[in-house]
Coordinates of C-alpha atoms in Angstrom, one line a residue:
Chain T
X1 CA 34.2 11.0 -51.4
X2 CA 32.0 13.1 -53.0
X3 CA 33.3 15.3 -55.6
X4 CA 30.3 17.7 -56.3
X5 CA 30.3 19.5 -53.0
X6 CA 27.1 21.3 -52.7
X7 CA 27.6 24.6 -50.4
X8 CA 25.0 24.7 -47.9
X9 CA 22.0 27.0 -48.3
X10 CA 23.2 30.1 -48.0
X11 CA 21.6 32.6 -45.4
X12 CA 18.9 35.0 -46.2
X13 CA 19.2 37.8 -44.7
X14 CA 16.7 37.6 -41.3
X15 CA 16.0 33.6 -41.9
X16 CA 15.9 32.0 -39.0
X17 CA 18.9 30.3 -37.9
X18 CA 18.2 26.9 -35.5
X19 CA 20.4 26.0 -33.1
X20 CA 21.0 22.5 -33.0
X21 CA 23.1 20.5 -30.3
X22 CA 24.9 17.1 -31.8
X23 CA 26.0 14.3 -29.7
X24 CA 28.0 12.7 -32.1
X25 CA 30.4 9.0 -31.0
X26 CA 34.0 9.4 -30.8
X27 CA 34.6 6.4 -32.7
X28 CA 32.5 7.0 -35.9
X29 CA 29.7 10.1 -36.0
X30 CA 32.7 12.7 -34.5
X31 CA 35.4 11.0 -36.7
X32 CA 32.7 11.5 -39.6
X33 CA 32.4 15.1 -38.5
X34 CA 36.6 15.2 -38.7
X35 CA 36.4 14.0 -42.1
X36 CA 34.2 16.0 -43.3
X37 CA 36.3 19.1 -42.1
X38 CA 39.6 17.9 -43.5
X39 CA 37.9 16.7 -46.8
X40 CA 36.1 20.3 -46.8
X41 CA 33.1 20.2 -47.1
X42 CA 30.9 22.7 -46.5
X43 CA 27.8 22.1 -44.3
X44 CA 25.2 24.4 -42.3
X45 CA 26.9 26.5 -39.1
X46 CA 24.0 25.5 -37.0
X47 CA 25.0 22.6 -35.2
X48 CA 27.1 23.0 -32.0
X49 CA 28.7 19.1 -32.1
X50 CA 29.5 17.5 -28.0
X51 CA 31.6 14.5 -28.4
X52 CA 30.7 11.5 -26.5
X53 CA 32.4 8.3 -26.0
X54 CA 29.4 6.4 -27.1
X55 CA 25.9 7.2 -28.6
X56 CA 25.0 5.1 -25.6
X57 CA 26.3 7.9 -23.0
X58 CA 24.0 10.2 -24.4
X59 CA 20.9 10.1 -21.3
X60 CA 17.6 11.4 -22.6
X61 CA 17.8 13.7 -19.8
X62 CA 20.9 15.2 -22.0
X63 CA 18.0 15.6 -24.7
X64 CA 15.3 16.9 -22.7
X65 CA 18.3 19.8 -21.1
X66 CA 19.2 20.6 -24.3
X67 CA 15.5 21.6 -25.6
X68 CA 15.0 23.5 -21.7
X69 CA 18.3 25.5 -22.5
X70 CA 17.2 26.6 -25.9
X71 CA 18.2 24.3 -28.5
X72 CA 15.5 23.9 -31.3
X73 CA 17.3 20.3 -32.4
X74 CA 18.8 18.0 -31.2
X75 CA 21.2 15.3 -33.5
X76 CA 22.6 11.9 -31.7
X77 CA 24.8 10.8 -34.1
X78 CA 26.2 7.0 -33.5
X79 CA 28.3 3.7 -35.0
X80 CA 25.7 1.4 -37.5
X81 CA 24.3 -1.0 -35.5
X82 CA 26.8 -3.9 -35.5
X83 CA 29.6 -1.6 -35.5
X84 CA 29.6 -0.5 -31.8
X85 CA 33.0 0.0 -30.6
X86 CA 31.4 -1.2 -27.5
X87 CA 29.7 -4.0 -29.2
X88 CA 26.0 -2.9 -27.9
X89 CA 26.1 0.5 -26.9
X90 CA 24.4 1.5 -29.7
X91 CA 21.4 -0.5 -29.4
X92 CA 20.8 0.8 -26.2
X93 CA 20.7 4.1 -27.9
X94 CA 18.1 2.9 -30.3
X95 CA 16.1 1.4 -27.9
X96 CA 15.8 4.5 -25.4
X97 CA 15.4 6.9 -28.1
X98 CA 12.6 4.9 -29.4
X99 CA 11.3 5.6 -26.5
X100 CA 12.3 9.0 -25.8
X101 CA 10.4 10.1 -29.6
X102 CA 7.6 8.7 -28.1
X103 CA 7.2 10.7 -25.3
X104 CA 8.8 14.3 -26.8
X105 CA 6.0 13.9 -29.2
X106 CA 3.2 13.5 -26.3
X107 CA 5.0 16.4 -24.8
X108 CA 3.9 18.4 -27.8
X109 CA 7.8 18.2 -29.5
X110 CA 7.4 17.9 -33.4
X111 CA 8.7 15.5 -35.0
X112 CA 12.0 16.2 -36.2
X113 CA 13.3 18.5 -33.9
X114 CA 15.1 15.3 -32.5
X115 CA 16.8 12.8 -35.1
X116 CA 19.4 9.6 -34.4
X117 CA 21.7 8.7 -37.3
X118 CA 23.9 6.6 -37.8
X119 CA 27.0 7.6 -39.7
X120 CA 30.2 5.5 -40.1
X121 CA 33.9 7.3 -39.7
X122 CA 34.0 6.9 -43.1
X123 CA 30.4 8.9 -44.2
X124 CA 31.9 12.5 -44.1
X125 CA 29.7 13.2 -46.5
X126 CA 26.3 12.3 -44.8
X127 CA 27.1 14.2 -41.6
X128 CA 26.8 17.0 -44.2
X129 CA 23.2 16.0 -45.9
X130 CA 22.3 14.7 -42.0
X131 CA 22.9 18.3 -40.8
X132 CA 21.8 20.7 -44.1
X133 CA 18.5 18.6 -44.4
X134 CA 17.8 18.7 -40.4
X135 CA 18.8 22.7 -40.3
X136 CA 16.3 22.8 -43.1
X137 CA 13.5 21.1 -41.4
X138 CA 13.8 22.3 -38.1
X139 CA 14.0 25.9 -40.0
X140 CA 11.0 25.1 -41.1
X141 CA 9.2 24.5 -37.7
X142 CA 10.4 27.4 -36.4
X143 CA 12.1 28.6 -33.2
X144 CA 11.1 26.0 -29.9
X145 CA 12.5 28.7 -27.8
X146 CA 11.7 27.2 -24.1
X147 CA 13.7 30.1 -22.7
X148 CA 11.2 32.2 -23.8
X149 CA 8.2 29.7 -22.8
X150 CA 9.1 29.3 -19.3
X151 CA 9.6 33.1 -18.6
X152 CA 6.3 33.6 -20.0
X153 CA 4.4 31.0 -18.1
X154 CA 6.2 32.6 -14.9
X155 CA 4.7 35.9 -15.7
X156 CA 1.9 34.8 -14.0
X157 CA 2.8 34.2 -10.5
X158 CA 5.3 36.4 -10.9
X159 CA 2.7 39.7 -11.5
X160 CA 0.8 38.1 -8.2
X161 CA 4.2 38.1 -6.3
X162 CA 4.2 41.5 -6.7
X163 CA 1.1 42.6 -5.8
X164 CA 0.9 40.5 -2.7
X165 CA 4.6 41.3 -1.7
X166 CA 3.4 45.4 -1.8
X167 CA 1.6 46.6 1.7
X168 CA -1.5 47.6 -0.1
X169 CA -2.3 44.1 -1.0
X170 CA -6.4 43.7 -1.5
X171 CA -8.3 42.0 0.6
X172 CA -9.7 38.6 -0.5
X173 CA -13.4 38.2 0.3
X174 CA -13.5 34.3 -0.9
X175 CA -10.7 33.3 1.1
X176 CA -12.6 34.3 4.5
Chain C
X1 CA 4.6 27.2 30.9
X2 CA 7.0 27.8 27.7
X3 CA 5.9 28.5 24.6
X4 CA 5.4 25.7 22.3
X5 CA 6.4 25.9 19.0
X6 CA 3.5 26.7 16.7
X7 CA 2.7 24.4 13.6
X8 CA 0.4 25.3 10.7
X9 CA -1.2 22.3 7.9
X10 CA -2.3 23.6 4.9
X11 CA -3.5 21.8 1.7
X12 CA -3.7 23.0 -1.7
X13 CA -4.6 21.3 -5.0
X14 CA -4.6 17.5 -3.1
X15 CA -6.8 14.7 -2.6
X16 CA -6.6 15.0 1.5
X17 CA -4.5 11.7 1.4
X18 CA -2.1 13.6 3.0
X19 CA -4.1 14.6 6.0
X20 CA -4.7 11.3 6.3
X21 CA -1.2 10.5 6.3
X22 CA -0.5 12.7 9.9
X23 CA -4.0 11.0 11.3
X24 CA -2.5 7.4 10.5
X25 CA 0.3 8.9 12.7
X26 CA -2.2 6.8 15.1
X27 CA -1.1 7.2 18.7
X28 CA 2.1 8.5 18.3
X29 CA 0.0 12.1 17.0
X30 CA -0.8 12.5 20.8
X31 CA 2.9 12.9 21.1
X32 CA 2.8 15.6 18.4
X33 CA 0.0 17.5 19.9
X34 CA 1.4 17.6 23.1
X35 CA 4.5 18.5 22.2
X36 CA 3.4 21.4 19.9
X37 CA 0.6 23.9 18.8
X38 CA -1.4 23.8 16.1
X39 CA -2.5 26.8 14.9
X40 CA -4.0 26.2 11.3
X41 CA -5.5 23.0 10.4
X42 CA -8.4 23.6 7.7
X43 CA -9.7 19.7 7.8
X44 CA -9.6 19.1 10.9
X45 CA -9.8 22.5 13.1
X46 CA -11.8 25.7 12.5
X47 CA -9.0 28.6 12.0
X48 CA -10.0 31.3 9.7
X49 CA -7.6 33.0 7.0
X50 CA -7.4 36.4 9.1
X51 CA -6.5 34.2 12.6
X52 CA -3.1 33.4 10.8
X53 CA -3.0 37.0 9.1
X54 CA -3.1 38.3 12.4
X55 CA 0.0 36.5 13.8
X56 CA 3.3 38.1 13.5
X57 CA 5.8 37.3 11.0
X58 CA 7.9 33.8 12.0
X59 CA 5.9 33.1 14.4
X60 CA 5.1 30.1 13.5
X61 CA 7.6 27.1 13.4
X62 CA 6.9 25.1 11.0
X63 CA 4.4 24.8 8.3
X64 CA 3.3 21.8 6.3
X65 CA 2.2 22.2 3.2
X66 CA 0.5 19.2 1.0
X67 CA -1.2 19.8 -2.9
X68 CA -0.1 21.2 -6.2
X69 CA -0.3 24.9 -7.1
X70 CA -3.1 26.1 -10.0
X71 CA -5.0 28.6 -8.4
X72 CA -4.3 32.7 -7.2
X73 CA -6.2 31.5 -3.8
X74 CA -3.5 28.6 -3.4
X75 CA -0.3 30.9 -4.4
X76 CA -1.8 33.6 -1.6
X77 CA -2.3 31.5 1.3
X78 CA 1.4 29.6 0.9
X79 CA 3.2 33.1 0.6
X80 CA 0.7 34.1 3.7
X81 CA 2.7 31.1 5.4
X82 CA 5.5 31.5 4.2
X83 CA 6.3 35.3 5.5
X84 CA 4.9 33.7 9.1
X85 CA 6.7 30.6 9.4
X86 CA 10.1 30.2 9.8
X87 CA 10.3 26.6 7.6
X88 CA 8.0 25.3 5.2
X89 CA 8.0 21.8 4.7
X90 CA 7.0 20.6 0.9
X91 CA 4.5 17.6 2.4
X92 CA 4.0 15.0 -0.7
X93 CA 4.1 14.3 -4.2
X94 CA 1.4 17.3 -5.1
X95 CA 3.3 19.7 -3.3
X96 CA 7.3 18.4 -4.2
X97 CA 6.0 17.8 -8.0
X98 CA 2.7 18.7 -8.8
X99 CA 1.4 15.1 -8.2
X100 CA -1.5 13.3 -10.2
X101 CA -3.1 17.0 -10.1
X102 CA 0.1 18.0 -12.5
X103 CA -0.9 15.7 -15.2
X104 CA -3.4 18.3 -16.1
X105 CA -0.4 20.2 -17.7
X106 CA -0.9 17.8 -20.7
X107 CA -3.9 20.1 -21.3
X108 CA -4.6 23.8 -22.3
X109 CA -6.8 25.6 -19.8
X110 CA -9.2 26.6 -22.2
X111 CA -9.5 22.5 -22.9
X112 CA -10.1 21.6 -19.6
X113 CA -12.6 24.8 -18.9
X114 CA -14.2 23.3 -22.0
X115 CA -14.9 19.8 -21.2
X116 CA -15.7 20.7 -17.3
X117 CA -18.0 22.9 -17.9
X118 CA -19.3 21.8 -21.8
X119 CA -18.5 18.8 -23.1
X120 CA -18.1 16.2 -19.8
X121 CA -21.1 14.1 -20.3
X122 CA -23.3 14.5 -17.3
X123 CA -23.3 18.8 -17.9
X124 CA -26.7 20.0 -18.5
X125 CA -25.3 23.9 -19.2
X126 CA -26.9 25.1 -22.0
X127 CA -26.0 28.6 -21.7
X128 CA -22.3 27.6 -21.2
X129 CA -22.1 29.5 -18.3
X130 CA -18.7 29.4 -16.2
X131 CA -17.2 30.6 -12.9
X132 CA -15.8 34.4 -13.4
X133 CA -13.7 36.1 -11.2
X134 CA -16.1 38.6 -10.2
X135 CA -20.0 38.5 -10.0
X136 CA -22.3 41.3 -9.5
X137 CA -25.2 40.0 -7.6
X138 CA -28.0 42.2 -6.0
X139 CA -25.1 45.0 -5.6
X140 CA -22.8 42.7 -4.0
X141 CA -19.4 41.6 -6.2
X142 CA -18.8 37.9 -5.2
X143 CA -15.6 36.8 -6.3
X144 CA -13.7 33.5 -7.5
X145 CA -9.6 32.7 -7.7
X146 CA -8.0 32.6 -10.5
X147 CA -7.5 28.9 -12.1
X148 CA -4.2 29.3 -13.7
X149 CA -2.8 28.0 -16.9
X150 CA -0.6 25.2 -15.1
X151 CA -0.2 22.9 -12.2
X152 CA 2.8 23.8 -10.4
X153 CA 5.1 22.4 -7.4
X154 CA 5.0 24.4 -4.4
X155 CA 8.9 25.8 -4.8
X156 CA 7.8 26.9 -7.8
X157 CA 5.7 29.7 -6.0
X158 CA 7.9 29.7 -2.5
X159 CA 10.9 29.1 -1.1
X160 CA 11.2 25.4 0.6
X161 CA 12.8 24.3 3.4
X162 CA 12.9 20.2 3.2
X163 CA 10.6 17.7 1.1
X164 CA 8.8 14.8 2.9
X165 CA 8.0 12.6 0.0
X166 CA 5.0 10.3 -1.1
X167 CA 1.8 9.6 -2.0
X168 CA 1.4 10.3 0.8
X169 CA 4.5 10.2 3.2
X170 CA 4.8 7.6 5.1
X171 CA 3.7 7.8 9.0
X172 CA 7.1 6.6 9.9
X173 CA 8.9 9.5 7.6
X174 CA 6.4 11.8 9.5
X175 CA 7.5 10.8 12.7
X176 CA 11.2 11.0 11.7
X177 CA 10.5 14.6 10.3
X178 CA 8.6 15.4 12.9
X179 CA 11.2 14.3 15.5
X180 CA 14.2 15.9 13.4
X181 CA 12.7 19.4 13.7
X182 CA 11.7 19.2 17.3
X183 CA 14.8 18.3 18.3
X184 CA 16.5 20.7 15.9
X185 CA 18.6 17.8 14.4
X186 CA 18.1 18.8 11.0
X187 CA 19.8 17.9 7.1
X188 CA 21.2 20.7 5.0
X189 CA 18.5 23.0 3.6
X190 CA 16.6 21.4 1.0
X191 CA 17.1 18.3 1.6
X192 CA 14.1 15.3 0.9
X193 CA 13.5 14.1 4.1
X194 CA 14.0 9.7 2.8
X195 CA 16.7 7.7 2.2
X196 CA 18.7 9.0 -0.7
X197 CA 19.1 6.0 -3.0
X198 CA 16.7 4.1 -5.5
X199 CA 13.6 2.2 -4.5
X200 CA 15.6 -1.5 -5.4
X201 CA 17.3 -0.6 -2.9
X202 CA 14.8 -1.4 0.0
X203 CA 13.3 -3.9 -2.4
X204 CA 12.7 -7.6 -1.3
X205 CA 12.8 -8.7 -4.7
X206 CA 15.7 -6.7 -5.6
X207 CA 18.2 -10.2 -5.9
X208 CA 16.0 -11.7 -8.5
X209 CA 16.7 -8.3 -10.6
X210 CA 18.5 -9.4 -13.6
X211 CA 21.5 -7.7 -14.9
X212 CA 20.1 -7.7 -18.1
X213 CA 16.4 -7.1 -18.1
X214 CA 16.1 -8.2 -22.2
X215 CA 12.3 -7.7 -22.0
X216 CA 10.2 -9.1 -24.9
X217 CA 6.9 -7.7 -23.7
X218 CA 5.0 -4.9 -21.3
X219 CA 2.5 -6.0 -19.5
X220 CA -0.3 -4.5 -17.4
X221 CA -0.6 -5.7 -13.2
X222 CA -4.3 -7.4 -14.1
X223 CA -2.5 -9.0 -17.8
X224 CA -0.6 -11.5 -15.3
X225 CA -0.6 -13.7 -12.6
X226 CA 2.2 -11.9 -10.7
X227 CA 5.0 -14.2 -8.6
X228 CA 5.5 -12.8 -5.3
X229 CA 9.0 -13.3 -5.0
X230 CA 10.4 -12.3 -8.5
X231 CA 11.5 -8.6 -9.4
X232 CA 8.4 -7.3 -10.5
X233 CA 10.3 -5.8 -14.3
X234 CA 11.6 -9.0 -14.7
X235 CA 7.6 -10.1 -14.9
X236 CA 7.5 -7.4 -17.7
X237 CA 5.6 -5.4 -15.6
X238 CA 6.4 -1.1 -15.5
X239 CA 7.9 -0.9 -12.0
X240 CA 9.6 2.7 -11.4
X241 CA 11.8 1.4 -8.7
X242 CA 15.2 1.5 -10.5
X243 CA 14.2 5.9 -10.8
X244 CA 12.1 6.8 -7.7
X245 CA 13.5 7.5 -4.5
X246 CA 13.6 4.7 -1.6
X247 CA 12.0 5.2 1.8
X248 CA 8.7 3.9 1.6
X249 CA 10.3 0.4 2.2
X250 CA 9.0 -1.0 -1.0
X251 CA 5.2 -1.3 0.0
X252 CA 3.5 -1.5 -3.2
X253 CA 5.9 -4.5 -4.3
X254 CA 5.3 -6.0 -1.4
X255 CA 1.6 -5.4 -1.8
X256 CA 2.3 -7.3 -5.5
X257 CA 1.7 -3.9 -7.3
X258 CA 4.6 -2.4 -9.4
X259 CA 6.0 0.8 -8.0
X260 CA 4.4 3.9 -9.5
X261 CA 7.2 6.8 -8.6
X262 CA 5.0 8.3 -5.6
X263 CA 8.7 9.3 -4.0
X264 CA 10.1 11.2 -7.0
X265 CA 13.7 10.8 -8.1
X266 CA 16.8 10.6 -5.3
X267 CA 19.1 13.5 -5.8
X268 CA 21.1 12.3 -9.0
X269 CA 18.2 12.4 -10.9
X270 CA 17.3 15.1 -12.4
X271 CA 14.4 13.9 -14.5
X272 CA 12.5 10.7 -13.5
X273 CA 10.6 9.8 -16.4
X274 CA 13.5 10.4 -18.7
X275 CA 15.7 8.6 -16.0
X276 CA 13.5 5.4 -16.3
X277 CA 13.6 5.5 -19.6
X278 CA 17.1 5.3 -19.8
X279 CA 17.5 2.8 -17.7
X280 CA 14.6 0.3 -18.5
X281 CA 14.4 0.6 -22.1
X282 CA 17.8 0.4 -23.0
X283 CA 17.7 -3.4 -21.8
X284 CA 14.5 -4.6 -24.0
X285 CA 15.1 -7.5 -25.8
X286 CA 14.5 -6.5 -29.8
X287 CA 17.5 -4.9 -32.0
X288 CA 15.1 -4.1 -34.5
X289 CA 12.8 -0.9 -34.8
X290 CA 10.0 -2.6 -35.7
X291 CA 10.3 -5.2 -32.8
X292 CA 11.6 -2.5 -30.3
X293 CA 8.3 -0.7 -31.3
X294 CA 6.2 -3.7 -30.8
X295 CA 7.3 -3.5 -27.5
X296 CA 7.0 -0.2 -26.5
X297 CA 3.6 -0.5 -27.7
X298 CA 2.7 -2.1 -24.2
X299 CA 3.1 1.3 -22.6
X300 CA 0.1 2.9 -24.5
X301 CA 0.5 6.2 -22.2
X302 CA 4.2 7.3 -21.8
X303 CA 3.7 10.9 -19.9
X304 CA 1.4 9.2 -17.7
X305 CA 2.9 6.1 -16.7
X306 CA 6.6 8.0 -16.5
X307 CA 5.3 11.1 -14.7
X308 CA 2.4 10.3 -12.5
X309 CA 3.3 12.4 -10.1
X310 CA 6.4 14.9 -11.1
X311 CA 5.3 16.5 -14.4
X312 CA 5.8 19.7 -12.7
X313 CA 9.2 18.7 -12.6
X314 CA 9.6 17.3 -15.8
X315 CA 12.7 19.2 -17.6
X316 CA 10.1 20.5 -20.2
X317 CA 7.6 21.4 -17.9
X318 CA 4.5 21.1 -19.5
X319 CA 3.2 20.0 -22.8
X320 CA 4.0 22.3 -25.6
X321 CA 0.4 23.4 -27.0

């Protein structure tokens, strides 16, 4: 265990603070996460963890929710390949997640906003340098704030819903 | 004689397969006819905006709607139709989620304005001259609808009563439908009108479906000489089947093309394209990222091969640009 525990960054006043939604493994990431508490060490607030039995549970349609409710990061956090407590879960978890980066970053998701690590029971310390460097980069990018997105891309039938829902709606000449 | 009920078609952003669809209805549409009224039918009858205007609220029975949403003309006439009929029926993929139209939302407006009207080879505009809303010309304003920034379904922009799916629907799925609400035997509001389970269901090929797809390769339909018996993703080829909604009783594998996901996702799906990728690409063969990668690289376009027809229903909507 390390002994030169490194405080995470602290806050500046009006930063930015991402939210970031972790899948982490019962059987080694959220058992990492444990020992990271009871060893304390310190590591950025941003990261609301959701155990899971198995990296492998994790659906990207989890992944895709997450972003859609307002996450700006999402962390899958699993066993090292080989180390599966269900033998192979985990490279299903690669595999579709391979995948998945592909197609978040056709969908105009920057690269790093989603990360899959791999971190033993035993690696308290990396969930700490896992989550401090992703807070840090996803920081950097910025608020994703879909939320916000989809209420503003709704503005626009929603000023026409108004307009045609009044009596005084105006006549449309091309529509004759 | 009684009243019979009234029906209205109407298309929006859509290729008129649709139409086609209730024409390919065959003899059975003299049924239809006879049994009900059409009152708005813009390819095939001659019924103006203001005839439909001009009816009473609810009057009509049912109304069919086919095509994706993008323009202010298109989100007008479907809430016209829906404050006069009493259901509206989602008819197809355009219309249940956004269809092939919907793959536009990869693209900003401003990009596609661009390259219609600019950049497409073929435009002779050297001016640059576009459509606007409103035209003054010899003291009369002409006007145009509004192209919007994205493709959207149609419950996006009204309330839906029940979902016929396809590319188009199938005639016999229009003649259940059909049958269902003239005889008032209808499913829970909301429902999709097809069988709610996954396309391997109804698939021919579904017992030579390995358990355990371990695929080393993706291939493309004209890459292979395709076995007619064998589970088309067992050939390495992308068939949606295991996330796209049966009913269509597995044509295009039995045609020898892979299924492309006309029919959308059954109701535990939330999201298609991320629902095949779970379940396909979990089972490739390689354990290693460069392998896996090698793979993957067989599906050179991932939005457009897992969303052909339901990026308006893709959990992230649209792409991020």
């Amino acid at each position: 265990m390390s002994k030169h525990v490194e405080p995470a960054a602290p806050a500046q006043p009006g930063q930015f603070e991402p939210r970031i939604v972790a899948f982490f493994c019962n059987w080694c990431t959220y058992t990492a996460a444990d020992l990271a508490g009871v060893s304390r060490l310190k590591y950025a607030p941003n990261v609301r963890v959701i155990r899971v039995m198995c990296s492998g549970r994790v659906d990207p349609q989890f992944v895709l929710e997450a972003f859609a409710k307002g996450a700006d990061g999402v962390l899958l956090g699993g066993c090292h390949p080989g180390d599966c407590h269900y033998a192979e879960g985990n490279y299903k978890t690669l595999r579709r997640m391979r995948m998945l980066e592909r197609m978040l970053r056709d969908m105009g998701i920057k690269d790093g906003r989603f990360r899959l690590e791999w971190i033993s029971g035993a690696e308290g310390d990396k969930v700490r340098t896992t989550v401090n460097d992703m807070t840090a980069k996803v920081r950097a990018l910025g608020p994703l704030d879909l939320p916000g997105k989809f209420a503003e891309w709704d503005k626009e039938i929603e000023e026409l819903e108004a307009r045609v829902g009044s009596e005084s709606a105006p006549e449309v000449a091309h529509a004759r | 004689m009684p009243d019979k009920p009234k029906v209205a078609f109407y298309w929006c952003a859509s290729c008129g397969g649709c139409e086609e669809a209730v024409v390919d209805l065959a003899e059975d549409i003299l049924k239809v006819v006879e049994a009900v009224d059409i009152v708005l039918w813009p390819v095939a009858m001659d019924f103006k905006k203001a005839d439909v205007e001009a009816r009473p609220d609810k009057s009509i029975a049912v109304a069919f709607i086919n095509g994706a949403i993008r323009t202010s003309e298109q989100e007008e006439w479907v809430r016209m139709l829906r404050r006069k009929a009493q259901m509206v029926v989602s008819f197809g993929a355009c219309a249940n989620s956004g269809g092939i139209p919907a793959l536009a939302n990869q693209f900003k407006k401003e990009e596609i304005l661009k390259y219609v009207y600019e950049d497409c080879p073929g435009v002779d505009n050297p001016s640059k001259t576009r459509p606007q809303l409103e035209t003054v010309d010899q003291g009369r304003t002409v006007t145009l609808p509004e192209f919007r920034n994205m493709v959207r379904s149609l419950d996006e922009v009204i309330e839906v009563d029940y979902y016929l799916p396809g590319c188009p629907p199938t005639p016999k799925l229009i003649s259940a439908a059909v049958g269902a609400i003239l005889a008032g035997k209808l499913p829970p509001k909301g429902t999709v009108l097809s069988p709610d389970n996954s396309l391997c269901e109804e698939c021919k090929r579904k017992d030579s479906k390995p358990a355990d797809l371990a695929l080393a390769e993706f291939k493309r339909p004209h890459q292979v000489h395709i076995d007619p018996e064998k589970c088309l993703l067992a050939q390495g080829l992308v068939c949606m089947g295991p996330a796209t909604r049966a009913g269509c009783e597995a044509r295009c594998p039995e045609g020898n093309m892979p299924c492309t996901g006309c029919f959308g996702p059954s109701s535990r799906v939330r999201d298609q394209g991320a629902k095949f990728i779970s379940s396909v690409f979990s089972n490739i063969a390689p354990k290693e990222e460069k392998d896996i990668d090698a793979v993957l690289d067989g599906i050179p376009d991932p939005i457009g091969t897992f969303y052909r027809y339901g990026l308006s229903k893709c959990i992230l909507r649209r792409k991020l640009n």
